[in-house]
mmCIF file of C-alpha atoms in Angstrom:
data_model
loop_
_atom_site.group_PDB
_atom_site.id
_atom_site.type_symbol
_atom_site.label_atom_id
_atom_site.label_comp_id
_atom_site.label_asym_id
_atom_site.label_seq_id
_atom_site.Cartn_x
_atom_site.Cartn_y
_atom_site.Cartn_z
ATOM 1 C CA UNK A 1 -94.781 47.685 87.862
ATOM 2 C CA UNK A 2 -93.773 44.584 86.503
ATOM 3 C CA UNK A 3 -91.138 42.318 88.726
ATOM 4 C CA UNK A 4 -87.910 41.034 87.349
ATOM 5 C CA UNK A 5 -87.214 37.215 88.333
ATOM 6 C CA UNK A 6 -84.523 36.991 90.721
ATOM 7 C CA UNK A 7 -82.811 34.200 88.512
ATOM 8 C CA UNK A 8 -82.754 35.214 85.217
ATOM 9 C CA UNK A 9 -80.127 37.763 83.458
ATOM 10 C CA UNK A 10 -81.397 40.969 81.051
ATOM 11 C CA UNK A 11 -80.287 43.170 78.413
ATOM 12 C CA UNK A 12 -81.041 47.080 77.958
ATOM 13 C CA UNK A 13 -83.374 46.043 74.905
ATOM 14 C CA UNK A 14 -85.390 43.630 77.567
ATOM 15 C CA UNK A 15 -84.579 40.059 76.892
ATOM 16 C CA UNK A 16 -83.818 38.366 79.198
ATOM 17 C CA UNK A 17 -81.922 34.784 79.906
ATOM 18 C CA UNK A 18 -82.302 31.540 81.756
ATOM 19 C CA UNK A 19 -78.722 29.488 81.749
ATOM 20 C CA UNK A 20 -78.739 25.986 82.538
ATOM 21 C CA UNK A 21 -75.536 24.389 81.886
ATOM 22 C CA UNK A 22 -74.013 25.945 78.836
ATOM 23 C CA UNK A 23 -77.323 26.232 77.327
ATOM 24 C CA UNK A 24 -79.449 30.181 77.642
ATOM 25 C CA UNK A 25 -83.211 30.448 77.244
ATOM 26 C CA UNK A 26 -84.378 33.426 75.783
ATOM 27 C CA UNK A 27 -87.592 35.464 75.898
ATOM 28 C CA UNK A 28 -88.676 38.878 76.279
ATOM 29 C CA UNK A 29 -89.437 40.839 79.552
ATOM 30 C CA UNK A 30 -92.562 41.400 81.024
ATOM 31 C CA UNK A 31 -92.470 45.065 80.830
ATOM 32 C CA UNK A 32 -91.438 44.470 77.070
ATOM 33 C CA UNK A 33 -94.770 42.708 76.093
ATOM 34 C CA UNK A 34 -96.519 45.053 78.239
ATOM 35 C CA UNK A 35 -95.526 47.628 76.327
ATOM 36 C CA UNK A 36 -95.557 46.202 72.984
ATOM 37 C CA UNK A 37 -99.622 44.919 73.612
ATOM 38 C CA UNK A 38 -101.240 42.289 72.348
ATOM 39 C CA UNK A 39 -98.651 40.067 70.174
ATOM 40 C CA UNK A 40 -99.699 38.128 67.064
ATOM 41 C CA UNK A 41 -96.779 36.910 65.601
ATOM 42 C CA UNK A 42 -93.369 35.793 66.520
ATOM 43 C CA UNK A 43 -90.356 35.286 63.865
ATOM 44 C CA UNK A 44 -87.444 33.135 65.099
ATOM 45 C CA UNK A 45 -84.470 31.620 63.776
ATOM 46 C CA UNK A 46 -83.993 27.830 62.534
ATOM 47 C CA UNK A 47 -82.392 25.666 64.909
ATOM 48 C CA UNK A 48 -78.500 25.058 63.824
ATOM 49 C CA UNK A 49 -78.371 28.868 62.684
ATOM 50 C CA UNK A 50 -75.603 31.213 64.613
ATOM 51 C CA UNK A 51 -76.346 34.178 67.043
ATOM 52 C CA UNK A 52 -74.693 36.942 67.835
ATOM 53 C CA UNK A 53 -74.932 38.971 70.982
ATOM 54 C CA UNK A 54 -76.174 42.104 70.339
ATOM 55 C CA UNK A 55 -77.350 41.647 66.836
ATOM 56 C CA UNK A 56 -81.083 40.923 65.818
ATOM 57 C CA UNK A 57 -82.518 36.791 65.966
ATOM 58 C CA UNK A 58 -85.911 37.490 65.012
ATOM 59 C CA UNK A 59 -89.061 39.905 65.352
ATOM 60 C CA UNK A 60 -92.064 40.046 67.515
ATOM 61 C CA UNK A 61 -95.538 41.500 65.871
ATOM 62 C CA UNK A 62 -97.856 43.166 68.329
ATOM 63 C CA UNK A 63 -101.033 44.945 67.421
ATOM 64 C CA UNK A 64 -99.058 48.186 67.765
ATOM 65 C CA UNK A 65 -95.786 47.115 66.228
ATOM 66 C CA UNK A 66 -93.159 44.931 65.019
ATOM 67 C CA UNK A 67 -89.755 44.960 67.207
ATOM 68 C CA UNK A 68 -86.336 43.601 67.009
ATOM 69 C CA UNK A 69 -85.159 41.118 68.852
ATOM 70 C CA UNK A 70 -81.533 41.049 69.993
ATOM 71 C CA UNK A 71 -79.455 38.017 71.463
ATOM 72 C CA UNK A 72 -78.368 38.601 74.642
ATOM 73 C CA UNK A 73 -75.304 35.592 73.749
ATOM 74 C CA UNK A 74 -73.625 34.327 71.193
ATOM 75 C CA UNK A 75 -73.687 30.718 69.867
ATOM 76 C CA UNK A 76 -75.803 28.384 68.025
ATOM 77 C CA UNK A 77 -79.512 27.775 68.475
ATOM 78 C CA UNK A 78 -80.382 24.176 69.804
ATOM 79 C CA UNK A 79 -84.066 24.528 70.453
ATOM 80 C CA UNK A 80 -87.161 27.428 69.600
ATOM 81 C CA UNK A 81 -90.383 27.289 71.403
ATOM 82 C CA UNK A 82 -92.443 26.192 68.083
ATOM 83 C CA UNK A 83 -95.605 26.310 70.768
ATOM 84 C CA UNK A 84 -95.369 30.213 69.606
ATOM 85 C CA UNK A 85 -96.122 29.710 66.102
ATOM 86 C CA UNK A 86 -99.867 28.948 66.450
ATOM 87 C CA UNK A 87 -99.941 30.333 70.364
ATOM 88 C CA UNK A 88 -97.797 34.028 70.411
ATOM 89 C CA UNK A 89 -100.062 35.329 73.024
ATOM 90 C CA UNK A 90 -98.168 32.772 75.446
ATOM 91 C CA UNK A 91 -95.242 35.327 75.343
ATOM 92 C CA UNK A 92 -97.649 38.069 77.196
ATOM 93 C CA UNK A 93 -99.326 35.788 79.455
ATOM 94 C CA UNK A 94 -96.232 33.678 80.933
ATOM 95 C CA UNK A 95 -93.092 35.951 79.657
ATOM 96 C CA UNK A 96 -90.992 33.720 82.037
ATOM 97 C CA UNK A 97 -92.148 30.180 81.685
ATOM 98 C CA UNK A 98 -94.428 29.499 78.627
ATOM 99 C CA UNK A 99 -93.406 32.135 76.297
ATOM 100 C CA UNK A 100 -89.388 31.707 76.340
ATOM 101 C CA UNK A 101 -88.399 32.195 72.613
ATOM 102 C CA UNK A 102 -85.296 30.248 71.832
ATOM 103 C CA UNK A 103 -82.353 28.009 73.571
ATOM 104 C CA UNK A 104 -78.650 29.009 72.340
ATOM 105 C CA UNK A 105 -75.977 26.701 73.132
ATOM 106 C CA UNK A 106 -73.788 29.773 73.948
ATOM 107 C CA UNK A 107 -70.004 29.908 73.100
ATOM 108 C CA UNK A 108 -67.969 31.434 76.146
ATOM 109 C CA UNK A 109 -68.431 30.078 79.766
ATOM 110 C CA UNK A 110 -70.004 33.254 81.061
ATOM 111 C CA UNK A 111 -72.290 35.505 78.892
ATOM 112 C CA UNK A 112 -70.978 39.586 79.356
ATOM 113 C CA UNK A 113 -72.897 43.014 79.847
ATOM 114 C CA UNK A 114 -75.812 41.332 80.922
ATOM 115 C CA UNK A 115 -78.015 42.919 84.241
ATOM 116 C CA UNK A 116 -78.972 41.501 87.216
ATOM 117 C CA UNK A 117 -82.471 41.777 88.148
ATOM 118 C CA UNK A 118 -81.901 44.318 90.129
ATOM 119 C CA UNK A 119 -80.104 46.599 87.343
ATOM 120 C CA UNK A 120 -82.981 46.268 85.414
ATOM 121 C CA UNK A 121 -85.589 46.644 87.660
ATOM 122 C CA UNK A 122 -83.403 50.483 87.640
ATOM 123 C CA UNK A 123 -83.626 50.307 84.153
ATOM 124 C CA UNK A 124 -87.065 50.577 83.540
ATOM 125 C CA UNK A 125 -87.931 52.682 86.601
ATOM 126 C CA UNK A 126 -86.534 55.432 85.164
#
């Protein structure tokens, strides 16, 4: 089973989030590309364009699929990982590091409803 980092925050639909400062990095779980396969394409927002938590910011492509994906913050995108247009497979080999998605300047101090890593390690043991 696939390990949840320590120092990162997650959501029920398996982002999860790196905050430094005021600023959250954004990619997908481990055990979310595992289960979506191999992925071909990623769709992500412009940078300047609003998120809001909960609601979609793009779509990943797998062989198997396409899936949602929901921001796990609200606020305004400063940075996407443009690496991921010619190089999506980065998000299944290095879900953590490499294949981060986006960077949201976020709007309140402290992002809600997110999971520790231990909650979601509980999450997807069941």
């Amino acid at each position: 089973m696939s390990q949840a980092p320590e120092n990162l925050l997650y959501t029920k639909e398996h982002e999860w989030v790196r905050m430094e400062g005021t600023t959250a990095y954004i990619g997908i779980t481990d055990f979310a590309q595992s289960e979506l396969g191999d992925i071909v394409f990623v769709e992500l927002p412009d940078v300047g364009s609003s998120v809001q938590a909960g609601e979609t910011f793009g779509t990943v492509e797998s062989v198997k699929t396409v899936s949602d994906l929901y921001a796990p913050v609200s606020g305004k995108v400063v940075k996407i990982n443009s690496e991921l247009a010619d190089t999506p497979e980065k998000v299944n080999e290095q879900p953590y590091e490499g294949g981060w998605m986006i960077a949201v300047e976020i709007e309140s101090d402290h992002p809600e409803g997110l999971l520790s890593a231990k909650e979601y390690q509980s999450l997807i043991a069941e």
